[in-house]
């Protein structure tokens, strides 16, 4: 019995080795047949990872550089060279800086004209363009509910409650500003 068991074990081991060699040969044939495609795929993946890594590093550098310029501008807001650098590096931060400066002096026509040109023909973020349009007195697509609340608040301050209620009722219940609109309608501009 021991000899039969040994023979069976040897046969099983040989069959396993044969299957391994057979699979190895099939794999080798597959690689030879599609060698060019496999190397092309590997090369494309390596190039893609390299480009992704390099572009990520460049983007990170630009962000850090823009933040340094913005911080320097906050410390020295009258530096026109830094302002021009920020305008060229990052239009979004440039717009935010101009809006901050406009908040300090609401009647500054130079800043308003710069914001106007920035909102009309630049690569600034679309949402930021809509935010820019509010202080310039233009209608904002994304912030229309916010604009309605501001208009209603002004009307309530003037005592025009009916007109304010009409504006506030135009704000839908699923809006993030619906609770503010309900509060304004309820209190109708009453301040204590």
mmCIF file of C-alpha atoms in Angstrom:
data_model
loop_
_atom_site.group_PDB
_atom_site.id
_atom_site.type_symbol
_atom_site.label_atom_id
_atom_site.label_comp_id
_atom_site.label_asym_id
_atom_site.label_seq_id
_atom_site.Cartn_x
_atom_site.Cartn_y
_atom_site.Cartn_z
ATOM 1 C CA UNK A 1 0.000 0.000 0.000
ATOM 2 C CA UNK A 2 2.791 2.409 0.708
ATOM 3 C CA UNK A 3 4.177 1.992 -2.813
ATOM 4 C CA UNK A 4 0.777 2.686 -4.420
ATOM 5 C CA UNK A 5 0.345 5.803 -2.299
ATOM 6 C CA UNK A 6 3.811 6.970 -3.261
ATOM 7 C CA UNK A 7 3.065 6.406 -6.970
ATOM 8 C CA UNK A 8 -0.198 8.323 -6.700
ATOM 9 C CA UNK A 9 1.565 11.189 -4.952
ATOM 10 C CA UNK A 10 4.294 11.266 -7.622
ATOM 11 C CA UNK A 11 1.656 11.198 -10.416
ATOM 12 C CA UNK A 12 -0.279 14.026 -8.789
ATOM 13 C CA UNK A 13 2.919 16.044 -8.412
ATOM 14 C CA UNK A 14 3.866 15.429 -12.052
ATOM 15 C CA UNK A 15 0.359 16.425 -13.184
ATOM 16 C CA UNK A 16 0.616 19.618 -11.155
ATOM 17 C CA UNK A 17 4.017 20.407 -12.656
ATOM 18 C CA UNK A 18 2.711 19.638 -16.144
ATOM 19 C CA UNK A 19 -0.215 21.988 -15.640
ATOM 20 C CA UNK A 20 2.122 24.665 -14.334
ATOM 21 C CA UNK A 21 4.465 24.290 -17.322
ATOM 22 C CA UNK A 22 1.494 24.203 -19.706
ATOM 23 C CA UNK A 23 0.070 27.413 -18.220
ATOM 24 C CA UNK A 24 3.522 29.000 -18.339
ATOM 25 C CA UNK A 25 3.860 28.140 -22.037
ATOM 26 C CA UNK A 26 0.363 29.515 -22.755
ATOM 27 C CA UNK A 27 1.240 32.695 -20.919
ATOM 28 C CA UNK A 28 4.516 32.986 -22.810
ATOM 29 C CA UNK A 29 2.694 32.583 -26.131
ATOM 30 C CA UNK A 30 0.154 35.218 -25.084
ATOM 31 C CA UNK A 31 2.926 37.630 -24.131
ATOM 32 C CA UNK A 32 4.791 37.028 -27.395
ATOM 33 C CA UNK A 33 1.586 37.521 -29.386
ATOM 34 C CA UNK A 34 0.535 40.749 -27.618
ATOM 35 C CA UNK A 35 3.963 42.011 -26.548
ATOM 36 C CA UNK A 36 3.653 45.305 -28.422
ATOM 37 C CA UNK A 37 0.225 46.072 -26.969
ATOM 38 C CA UNK A 38 1.299 45.193 -23.433
ATOM 39 C CA UNK A 39 4.394 47.414 -23.627
ATOM 40 C CA UNK A 40 2.335 50.224 -25.155
ATOM 41 C CA UNK A 41 -0.221 49.948 -22.332
ATOM 42 C CA UNK A 42 2.522 49.969 -19.697
ATOM 43 C CA UNK A 43 4.207 52.961 -21.363
ATOM 44 C CA UNK A 44 0.903 54.850 -21.556
ATOM 45 C CA UNK A 45 0.214 54.162 -17.873
ATOM 46 C CA UNK A 46 3.698 55.318 -16.860
ATOM 47 C CA UNK A 47 3.372 58.485 -18.955
ATOM 48 C CA UNK A 48 -0.114 59.175 -17.539
ATOM 49 C CA UNK A 49 1.100 58.771 -13.943
ATOM 50 C CA UNK A 50 4.114 61.014 -14.637
ATOM 51 C CA UNK A 51 1.962 63.724 -16.231
ATOM 52 C CA UNK A 52 -0.574 63.531 -13.386
ATOM 53 C CA UNK A 53 2.174 63.822 -10.793
ATOM 54 C CA UNK A 54 3.894 66.729 -12.546
ATOM 55 C CA UNK A 55 0.664 68.634 -13.195
ATOM 56 C CA UNK A 56 -0.357 68.124 -9.560
ATOM 57 C CA UNK A 57 2.960 69.538 -8.382
ATOM 58 C CA UNK A 58 2.666 72.515 -10.749
ATOM 59 C CA UNK A 59 -0.893 73.197 -9.587
ATOM 60 C CA UNK A 60 0.168 72.966 -5.938
ATOM 61 C CA UNK A 61 3.050 75.375 -6.594
ATOM 62 C CA UNK A 62 0.707 77.853 -8.302
ATOM 63 C CA UNK A 63 -1.739 77.673 -5.390
ATOM 64 C CA UNK A 64 1.022 78.290 -2.854
ATOM 65 C CA UNK A 65 2.429 81.152 -4.928
ATOM 66 C CA UNK A 66 -1.028 82.737 -5.298
ATOM 67 C CA UNK A 67 -1.612 82.453 -1.551
ATOM 68 C CA UNK A 68 1.745 84.122 -0.825
ATOM 69 C CA UNK A 69 0.903 86.982 -3.172
ATOM 70 C CA UNK A 70 -2.578 87.333 -1.632
ATOM 71 C CA UNK A 71 -1.138 87.380 1.894
ATOM 72 C CA UNK A 72 1.380 90.028 0.850
ATOM 73 C CA UNK A 73 -1.445 92.074 -0.666
ATOM 74 C CA UNK A 74 -3.421 91.873 2.564
ATOM 75 C CA UNK A 75 -0.432 93.369 4.364
ATOM 76 C CA UNK A 76 0.195 95.999 1.665
ATOM 77 C CA UNK A 77 -3.011 96.562 -0.366
ATOM 78 C CA UNK A 78 -1.589 99.484 -2.381
ATOM 79 C CA UNK A 79 1.177 97.466 -4.083
ATOM 80 C CA UNK A 80 0.184 97.521 -7.763
ATOM 81 C CA UNK A 81 2.928 95.061 -8.798
ATOM 82 C CA UNK A 82 1.583 92.411 -6.425
ATOM 83 C CA UNK A 83 -1.954 93.152 -7.565
ATOM 84 C CA UNK A 84 -0.951 92.594 -11.194
ATOM 85 C CA UNK A 85 0.851 89.352 -10.270
ATOM 86 C CA UNK A 86 -2.247 88.095 -8.483
ATOM 87 C CA UNK A 87 -4.415 89.042 -11.456
ATOM 88 C CA UNK A 88 -2.180 86.980 -13.762
ATOM 89 C CA UNK A 89 -1.754 84.040 -11.374
ATOM 90 C CA UNK A 90 -5.235 83.537 -9.949
ATOM 91 C CA UNK A 91 -8.255 85.470 -11.203
ATOM 92 C CA UNK A 92 -10.457 84.109 -8.401
ATOM 93 C CA UNK A 93 -8.239 85.406 -5.587
ATOM 94 C CA UNK A 94 -7.857 88.677 -7.472
ATOM 95 C CA UNK A 95 -11.649 89.057 -7.564
ATOM 96 C CA UNK A 96 -11.936 88.237 -3.864
ATOM 97 C CA UNK A 97 -9.283 90.835 -3.037
ATOM 98 C CA UNK A 98 -11.074 93.460 -5.131
ATOM 99 C CA UNK A 99 -14.390 92.660 -3.426
ATOM 100 C CA UNK A 100 -12.712 93.020 -0.037
ATOM 101 C CA UNK A 101 -11.341 96.400 -1.079
ATOM 102 C CA UNK A 102 -14.753 97.414 -2.466
ATOM 103 C CA UNK A 103 -16.328 96.581 0.901
ATOM 104 C CA UNK A 104 -13.968 99.118 2.498
ATOM 105 C CA UNK A 105 -14.878 101.842 -0.006
ATOM 106 C CA UNK A 106 -18.211 101.106 -1.714
ATOM 107 C CA UNK A 107 -17.962 104.219 -3.932
ATOM 108 C CA UNK A 108 -14.571 103.357 -5.480
ATOM 109 C CA UNK A 109 -15.311 103.440 -9.212
ATOM 110 C CA UNK A 110 -11.882 102.085 -10.169
ATOM 111 C CA UNK A 111 -12.456 98.853 -8.248
ATOM 112 C CA UNK A 112 -15.985 98.601 -9.619
ATOM 113 C CA UNK A 113 -14.701 98.899 -13.182
ATOM 114 C CA UNK A 114 -12.040 96.252 -12.519
ATOM 115 C CA UNK A 115 -14.687 93.932 -11.094
ATOM 116 C CA UNK A 116 -16.959 94.657 -14.045
ATOM 117 C CA UNK A 117 -14.252 93.728 -16.549
ATOM 118 C CA UNK A 118 -13.371 90.665 -14.504
ATOM 119 C CA UNK A 119 -16.946 89.407 -14.424
ATOM 120 C CA UNK A 120 -17.500 89.975 -18.131
ATOM 121 C CA UNK A 121 -14.378 88.535 -19.733
ATOM 122 C CA UNK A 122 -12.185 86.358 -17.571
ATOM 123 C CA UNK A 123 -11.598 82.809 -16.515
ATOM 124 C CA UNK A 124 -12.933 83.428 -13.020
ATOM 125 C CA UNK A 125 -15.232 80.886 -11.430
ATOM 126 C CA UNK A 126 -18.858 81.205 -12.619
ATOM 127 C CA UNK A 127 -20.225 81.307 -9.077
ATOM 128 C CA UNK A 128 -17.707 83.993 -8.183
ATOM 129 C CA UNK A 129 -18.823 85.998 -11.225
ATOM 130 C CA UNK A 130 -22.369 85.869 -9.876
ATOM 131 C CA UNK A 131 -21.190 86.961 -6.448
ATOM 132 C CA UNK A 132 -19.299 89.842 -8.087
ATOM 133 C CA UNK A 133 -22.437 90.941 -9.902
ATOM 134 C CA UNK A 134 -24.330 91.655 -6.645
ATOM 135 C CA UNK A 135 -22.291 94.655 -5.421
ATOM 136 C CA UNK A 136 -22.239 95.977 -8.982
ATOM 137 C CA UNK A 137 -26.032 96.117 -8.983
ATOM 138 C CA UNK A 138 -26.496 93.401 -11.606
ATOM 139 C CA UNK A 139 -28.807 90.419 -11.332
ATOM 140 C CA UNK A 140 -27.221 87.182 -10.205
ATOM 141 C CA UNK A 141 -28.490 83.886 -11.566
ATOM 142 C CA UNK A 142 -27.292 81.674 -8.726
ATOM 143 C CA UNK A 143 -27.964 84.140 -5.945
ATOM 144 C CA UNK A 144 -31.426 85.269 -7.002
ATOM 145 C CA UNK A 145 -33.021 84.182 -3.703
ATOM 146 C CA UNK A 146 -30.370 86.048 -1.758
ATOM 147 C CA UNK A 147 -31.002 89.083 -3.929
ATOM 148 C CA UNK A 148 -34.755 88.803 -3.250
ATOM 149 C CA UNK A 149 -34.139 88.717 0.498
ATOM 150 C CA UNK A 150 -31.952 91.822 0.278
ATOM 151 C CA UNK A 151 -34.586 93.638 -1.780
ATOM 152 C CA UNK A 152 -37.344 92.573 0.619
ATOM 153 C CA UNK A 153 -35.287 93.757 3.582
ATOM 154 C CA UNK A 154 -34.860 97.162 1.943
ATOM 155 C CA UNK A 155 -38.593 97.321 1.223
ATOM 156 C CA UNK A 156 -39.410 96.392 4.825
ATOM 157 C CA UNK A 157 -37.090 99.152 5.985
ATOM 158 C CA UNK A 158 -39.038 101.589 3.817
ATOM 159 C CA UNK A 159 -42.342 100.313 5.205
ATOM 160 C CA UNK A 160 -43.488 98.654 1.954
ATOM 161 C CA UNK A 161 -44.642 95.441 3.605
ATOM 162 C CA UNK A 162 -46.919 94.170 0.823
ATOM 163 C CA UNK A 163 -44.211 94.430 -1.830
ATOM 164 C CA UNK A 164 -41.712 92.748 0.502
ATOM 165 C CA UNK A 165 -44.158 89.892 1.165
ATOM 166 C CA UNK A 166 -44.607 89.362 -2.579
ATOM 167 C CA UNK A 167 -40.832 89.073 -3.019
ATOM 168 C CA UNK A 168 -40.446 86.780 -0.014
ATOM 169 C CA UNK A 169 -43.244 84.480 -1.201
ATOM 170 C CA UNK A 170 -41.304 83.890 -4.433
ATOM 171 C CA UNK A 171 -38.601 82.053 -2.483
ATOM 172 C CA UNK A 172 -39.294 78.318 -2.633
ATOM 173 C CA UNK A 173 -39.538 76.148 0.482
ATOM 174 C CA UNK A 174 -36.622 73.948 -0.611
ATOM 175 C CA UNK A 175 -34.270 76.943 -0.716
ATOM 176 C CA UNK A 176 -31.641 77.327 1.988
ATOM 177 C CA UNK A 177 -32.940 80.853 2.556
ATOM 178 C CA UNK A 178 -36.592 79.881 3.004
ATOM 179 C CA UNK A 179 -36.427 80.093 6.815
ATOM 180 C CA UNK A 180 -35.029 83.627 6.647
ATOM 181 C CA UNK A 181 -37.797 84.575 4.211
ATOM 182 C CA UNK A 182 -40.443 83.134 6.560
ATOM 183 C CA UNK A 183 -38.974 85.042 9.496
ATOM 184 C CA UNK A 184 -38.981 88.300 7.547
ATOM 185 C CA UNK A 185 -42.586 87.729 6.469
ATOM 186 C CA UNK A 186 -43.601 86.936 10.044
ATOM 187 C CA UNK A 187 -41.914 89.883 11.718
ATOM 188 C CA UNK A 188 -42.568 92.257 8.792
ATOM 189 C CA UNK A 189 -39.571 94.431 9.542
ATOM 190 C CA UNK A 190 -40.504 95.021 13.187
ATOM 191 C CA UNK A 191 -37.382 95.735 15.203
ATOM 192 C CA UNK A 192 -37.135 96.015 18.955
#
